[in-house]
XYZ file of C-alpha atoms in Angstrom:
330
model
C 102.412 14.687 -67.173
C 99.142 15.195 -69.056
C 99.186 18.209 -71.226
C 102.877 20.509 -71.543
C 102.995 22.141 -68.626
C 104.466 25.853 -69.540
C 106.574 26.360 -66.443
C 107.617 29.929 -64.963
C 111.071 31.077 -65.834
C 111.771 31.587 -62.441
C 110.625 28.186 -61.763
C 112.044 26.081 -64.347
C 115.153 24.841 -62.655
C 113.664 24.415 -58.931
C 111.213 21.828 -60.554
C 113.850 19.996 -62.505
C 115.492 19.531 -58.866
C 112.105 18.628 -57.550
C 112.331 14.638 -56.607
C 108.506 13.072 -56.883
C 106.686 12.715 -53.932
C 104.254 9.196 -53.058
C 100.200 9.584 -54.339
C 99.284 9.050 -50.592
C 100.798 11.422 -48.406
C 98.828 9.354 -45.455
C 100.416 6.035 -46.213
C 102.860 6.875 -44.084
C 101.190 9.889 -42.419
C 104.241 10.740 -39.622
C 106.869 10.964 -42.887
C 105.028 13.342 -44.539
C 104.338 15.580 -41.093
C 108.368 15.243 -40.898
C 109.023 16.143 -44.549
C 106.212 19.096 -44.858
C 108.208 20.799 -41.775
C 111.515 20.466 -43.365
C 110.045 22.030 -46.379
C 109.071 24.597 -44.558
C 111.403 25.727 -42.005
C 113.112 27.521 -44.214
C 110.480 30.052 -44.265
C 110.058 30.089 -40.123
C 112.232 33.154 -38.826
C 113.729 33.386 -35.472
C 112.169 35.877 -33.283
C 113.036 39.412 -34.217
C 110.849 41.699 -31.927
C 108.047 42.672 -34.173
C 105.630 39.830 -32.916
C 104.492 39.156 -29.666
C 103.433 35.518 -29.393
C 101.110 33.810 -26.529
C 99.962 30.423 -26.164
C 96.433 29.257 -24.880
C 93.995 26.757 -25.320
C 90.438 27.229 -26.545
C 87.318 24.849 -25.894
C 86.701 22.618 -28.309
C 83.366 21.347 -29.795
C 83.530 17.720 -28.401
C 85.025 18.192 -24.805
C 88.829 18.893 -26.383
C 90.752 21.837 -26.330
C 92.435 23.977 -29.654
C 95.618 25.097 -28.656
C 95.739 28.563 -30.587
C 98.690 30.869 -30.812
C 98.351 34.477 -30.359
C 100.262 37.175 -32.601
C 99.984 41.224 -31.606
C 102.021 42.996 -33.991
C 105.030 44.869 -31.244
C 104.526 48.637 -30.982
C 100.537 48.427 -32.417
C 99.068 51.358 -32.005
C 96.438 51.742 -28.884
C 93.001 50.306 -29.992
C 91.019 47.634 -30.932
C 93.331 45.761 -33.805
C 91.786 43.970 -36.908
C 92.183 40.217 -36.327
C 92.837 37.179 -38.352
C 91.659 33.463 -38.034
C 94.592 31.831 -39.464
C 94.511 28.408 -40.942
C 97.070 26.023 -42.056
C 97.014 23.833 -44.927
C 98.338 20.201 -45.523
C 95.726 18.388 -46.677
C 94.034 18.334 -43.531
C 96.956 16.012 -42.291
C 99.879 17.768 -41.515
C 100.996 21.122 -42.169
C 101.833 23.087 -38.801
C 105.141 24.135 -37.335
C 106.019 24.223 -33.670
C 105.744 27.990 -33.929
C 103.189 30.266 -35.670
C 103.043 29.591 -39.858
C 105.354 31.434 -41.322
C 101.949 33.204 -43.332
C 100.336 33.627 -39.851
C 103.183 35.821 -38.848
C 103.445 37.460 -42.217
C 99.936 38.299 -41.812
C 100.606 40.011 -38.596
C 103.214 41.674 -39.601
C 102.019 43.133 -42.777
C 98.379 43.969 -42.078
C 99.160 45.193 -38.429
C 96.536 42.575 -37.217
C 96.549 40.432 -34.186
C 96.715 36.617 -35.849
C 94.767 33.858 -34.368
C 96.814 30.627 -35.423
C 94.620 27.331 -34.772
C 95.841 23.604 -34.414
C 92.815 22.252 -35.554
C 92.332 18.179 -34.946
C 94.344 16.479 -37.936
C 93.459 13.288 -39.954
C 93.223 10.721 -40.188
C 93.233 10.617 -36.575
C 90.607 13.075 -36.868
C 88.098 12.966 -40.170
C 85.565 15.565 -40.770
C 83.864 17.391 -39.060
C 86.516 17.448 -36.564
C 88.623 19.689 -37.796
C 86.498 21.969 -39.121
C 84.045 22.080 -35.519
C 87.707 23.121 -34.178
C 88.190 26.184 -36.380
C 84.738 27.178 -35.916
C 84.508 27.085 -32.012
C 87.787 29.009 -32.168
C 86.418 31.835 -34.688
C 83.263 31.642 -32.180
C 85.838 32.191 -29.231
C 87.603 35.109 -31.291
C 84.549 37.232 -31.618
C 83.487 36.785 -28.040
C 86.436 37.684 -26.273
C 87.390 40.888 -28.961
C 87.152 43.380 -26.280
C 89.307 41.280 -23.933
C 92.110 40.024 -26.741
C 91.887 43.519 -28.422
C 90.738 43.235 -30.957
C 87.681 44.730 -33.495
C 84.698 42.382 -33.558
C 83.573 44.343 -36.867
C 87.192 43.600 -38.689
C 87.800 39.524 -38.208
C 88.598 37.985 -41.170
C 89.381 34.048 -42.024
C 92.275 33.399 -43.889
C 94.309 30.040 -45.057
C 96.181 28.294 -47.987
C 95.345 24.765 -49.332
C 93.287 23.009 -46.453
C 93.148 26.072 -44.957
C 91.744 27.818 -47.681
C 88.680 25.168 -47.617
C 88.641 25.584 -43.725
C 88.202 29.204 -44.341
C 85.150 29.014 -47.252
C 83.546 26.596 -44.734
C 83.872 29.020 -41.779
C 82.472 31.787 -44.183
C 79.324 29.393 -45.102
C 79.242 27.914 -41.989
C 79.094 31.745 -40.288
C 76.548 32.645 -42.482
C 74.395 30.012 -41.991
C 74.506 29.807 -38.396
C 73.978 33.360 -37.797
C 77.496 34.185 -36.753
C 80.518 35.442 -35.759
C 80.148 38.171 -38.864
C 82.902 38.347 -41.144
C 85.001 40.872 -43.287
C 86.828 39.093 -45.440
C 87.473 35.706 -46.583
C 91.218 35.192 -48.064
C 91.448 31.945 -49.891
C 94.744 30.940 -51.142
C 94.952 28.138 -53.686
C 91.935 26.656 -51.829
C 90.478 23.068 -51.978
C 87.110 23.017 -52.612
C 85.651 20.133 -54.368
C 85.801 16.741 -53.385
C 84.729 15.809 -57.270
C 88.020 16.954 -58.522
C 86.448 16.725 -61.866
C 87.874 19.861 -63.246
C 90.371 20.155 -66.490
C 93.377 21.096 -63.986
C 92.239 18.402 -61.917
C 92.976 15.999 -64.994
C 95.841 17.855 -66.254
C 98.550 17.989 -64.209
C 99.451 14.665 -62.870
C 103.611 15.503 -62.436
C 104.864 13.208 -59.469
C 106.602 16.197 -58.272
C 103.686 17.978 -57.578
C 100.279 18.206 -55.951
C 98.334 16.224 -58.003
C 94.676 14.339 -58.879
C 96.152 11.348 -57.350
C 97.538 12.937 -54.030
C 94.393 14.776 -53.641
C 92.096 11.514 -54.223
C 93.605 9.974 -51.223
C 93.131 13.569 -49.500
C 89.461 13.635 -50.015
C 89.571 9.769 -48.898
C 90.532 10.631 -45.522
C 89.006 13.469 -45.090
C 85.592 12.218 -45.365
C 84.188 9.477 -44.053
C 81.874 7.489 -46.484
C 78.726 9.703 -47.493
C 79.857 12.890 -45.573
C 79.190 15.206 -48.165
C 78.879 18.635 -46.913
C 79.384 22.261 -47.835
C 81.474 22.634 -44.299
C 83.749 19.807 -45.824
C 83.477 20.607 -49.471
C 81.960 23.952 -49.892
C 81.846 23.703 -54.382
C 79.095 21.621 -52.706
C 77.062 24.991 -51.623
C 73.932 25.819 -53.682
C 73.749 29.235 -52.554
C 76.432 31.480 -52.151
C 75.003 34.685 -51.564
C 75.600 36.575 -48.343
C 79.390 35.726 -47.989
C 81.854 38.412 -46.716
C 83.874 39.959 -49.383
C 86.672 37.326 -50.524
C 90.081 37.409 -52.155
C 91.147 34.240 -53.906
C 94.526 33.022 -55.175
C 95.001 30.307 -57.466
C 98.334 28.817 -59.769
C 98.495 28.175 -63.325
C 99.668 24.186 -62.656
C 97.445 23.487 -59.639
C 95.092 21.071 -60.141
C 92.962 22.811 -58.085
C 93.176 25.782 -59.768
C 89.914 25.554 -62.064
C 87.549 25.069 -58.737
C 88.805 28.006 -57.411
C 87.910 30.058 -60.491
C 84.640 28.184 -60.407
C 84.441 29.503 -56.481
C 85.089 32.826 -57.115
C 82.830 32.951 -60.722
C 79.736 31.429 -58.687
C 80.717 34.218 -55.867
C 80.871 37.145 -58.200
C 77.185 35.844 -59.414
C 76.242 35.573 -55.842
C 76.828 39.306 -55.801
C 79.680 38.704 -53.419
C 82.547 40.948 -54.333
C 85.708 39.093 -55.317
C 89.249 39.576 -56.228
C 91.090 36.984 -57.866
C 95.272 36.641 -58.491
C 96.031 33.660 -60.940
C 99.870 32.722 -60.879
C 100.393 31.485 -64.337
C 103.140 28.967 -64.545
C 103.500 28.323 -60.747
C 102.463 25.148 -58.937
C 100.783 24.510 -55.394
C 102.444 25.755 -52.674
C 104.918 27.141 -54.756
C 106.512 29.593 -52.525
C 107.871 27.053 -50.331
C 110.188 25.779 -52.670
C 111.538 28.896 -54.354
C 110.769 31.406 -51.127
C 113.214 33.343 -52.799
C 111.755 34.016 -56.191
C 110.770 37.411 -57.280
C 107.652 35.574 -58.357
C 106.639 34.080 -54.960
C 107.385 37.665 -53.009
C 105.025 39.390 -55.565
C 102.893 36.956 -55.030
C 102.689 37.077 -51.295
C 102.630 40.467 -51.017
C 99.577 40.855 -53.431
C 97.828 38.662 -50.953
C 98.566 40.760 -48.024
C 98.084 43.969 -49.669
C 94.289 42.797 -50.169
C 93.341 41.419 -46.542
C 95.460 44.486 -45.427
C 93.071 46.505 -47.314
C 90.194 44.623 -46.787
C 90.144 45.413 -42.939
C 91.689 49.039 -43.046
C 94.618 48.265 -41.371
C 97.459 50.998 -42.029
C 98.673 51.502 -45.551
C 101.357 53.491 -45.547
C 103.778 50.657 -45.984
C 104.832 50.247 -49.289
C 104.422 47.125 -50.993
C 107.290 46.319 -51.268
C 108.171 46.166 -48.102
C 110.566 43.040 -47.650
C 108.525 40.248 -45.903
C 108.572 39.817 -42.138
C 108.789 43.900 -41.674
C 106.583 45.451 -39.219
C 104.286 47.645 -39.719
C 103.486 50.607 -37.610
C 101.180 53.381 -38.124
């Protein structure tokens, strides 16, 4: 286990329950799709009313199409809505439901946004820059057709945990650099950033149980093919990080990847790029989808919300603690 792991109260006895879990997640890729949906169907609720779900396709980069879905929150008040490219994590493997992500909805719900929720091209069927050229065309898509969907071309934020929190630095880089769509806000939950994994968490925390340098090794193995280095697949890569919209990062105490995202968001506060940073001590990856109903993980969720919901002026006369899945209405 490395170093003693000081575990979360509220967290002790899901991880003694917690059964270990195989270093490569892709050695038997359709398993771990299975057992990643089990985990988190839990979390999926049925459909209540206060989202309003449609399913399209978007052009892809290389001749294929994205299938998106679509989230409005019900009742929205006329106008142009914020909106949210949501992207799911999972290693860049696995990691989607049949439905919307539970976050994608939560994020509709609780900033009053409409959601953009992309199936980006997995691997290893897929390696980079697949998926990311996916997420990209659709956040090109988004910003075009604002007026049409609804939605505010000055509010669109990226958003996404894990993989999805890389996807979403890359998008912000790879926006920046290419001279659009413009951004508002970047939310990066317990991103993966560096294909190095070099850090002290990286080293540390090598539990079966959890995420660890081993399962993230064979990760970064798929991910890239040999000598892809780029800051659209990696973006700790990035020499310059100035000009990046505003960004909001989350990061757990026994992560291994929790030391590159402090790195991320240091390097972006030195960039001038104005940061806010939540560190969960105690808490591993992708915690919340094993104790969902922790005091710890709703705190934690709703911090997260409460910033993008700030970050693109949606209403805020929700409280905060407003159980999950409520709508919001102005």
């Amino acid at each position: 286990m490395g170093d003693r792991m000081d575990v979360h109260p509220e967290l002790a006895g899901i991880l003694a329950g917690m059964a270990p879990r195989p270093d490569d997640p892709l050695a038997d890729i359709e398993a771990t799709r299975a057992g990643f949906k089990a985990l988190m169907a839990p979390l999926a609720r049925p459909a209540d009313g206060t989202v309003l779900i449609e399913e399209t396709t978007v052009p892809g980069p290389d001749g294929n199409t994205v299938p998106v879905q679509i989230l409005r929150p019900a009742g929205a008040a006329p106008g142009p809505l914020p909106a949210v490219l949501y992207i799911h994590g999972g290693g860049f493997s696995y990691g989607e439901l049949d439905g919307p992500s539970p976050m994608a909805r939560d994020a509709c719900t609780e900033t009053g946004s409409l959601v953009v929720n992309v199936h980006y091209r997995l691997v290893p069927e897929h390696p980079f820059p697949a998926g990311f050229e996916d997420c990209y065309a659709v956040l090109c898509w988004l910003a075009a057709n604002a007026a049409r969907l609804g939605a505010d071309p000055a509010r669109i934020a990226v958003a996404g945990a894990s993989a999805g929190g890389c996807l979403s630095a890359a998008l912000s880089l790879a926006a920046r650099d290419r001279g659009g769509p413009a951004l508002a806000f970047q939310t990066l939950l317990i991103p993966c950033l560096d294909d190095r994994l070099d850090t002290p968490s990286a080293h540390r925390i090598t539990d079966p149980r959890l995420t660890n340098r081993a399962k993230l090794r064979a990760m970064w193995d798929a991910y890239l093919p040999p000598g892809a280095v780029s800051p659209y697949a990696a973006p700790a890569r990035a020499g310059d990080l100035s000009g990046l919209p505003p960004a909001y990062v989350l990061t757990c105490g026994l992560d291994p990847l929790r030391d590159e995202g402090l790195d991320y968001a240091r390097r972006l506060m030195e960039a001038g790029v104005p940061v806010e940073v939540k560190d969960v001590p105690g808490a591993w990856h992708l915690f919340e989808a094993s104790a969902p109903d922790t005091g710890l993980a709703r705190r934690t969720t709703r911090h997260w919300l409460a910033a993008l919901r700030t970050a693109l002026a949606a209403p805020l006369d929700t409280p905060l603690d407003t159980p999950l899945g409520a709508s919001v209405t102005s």
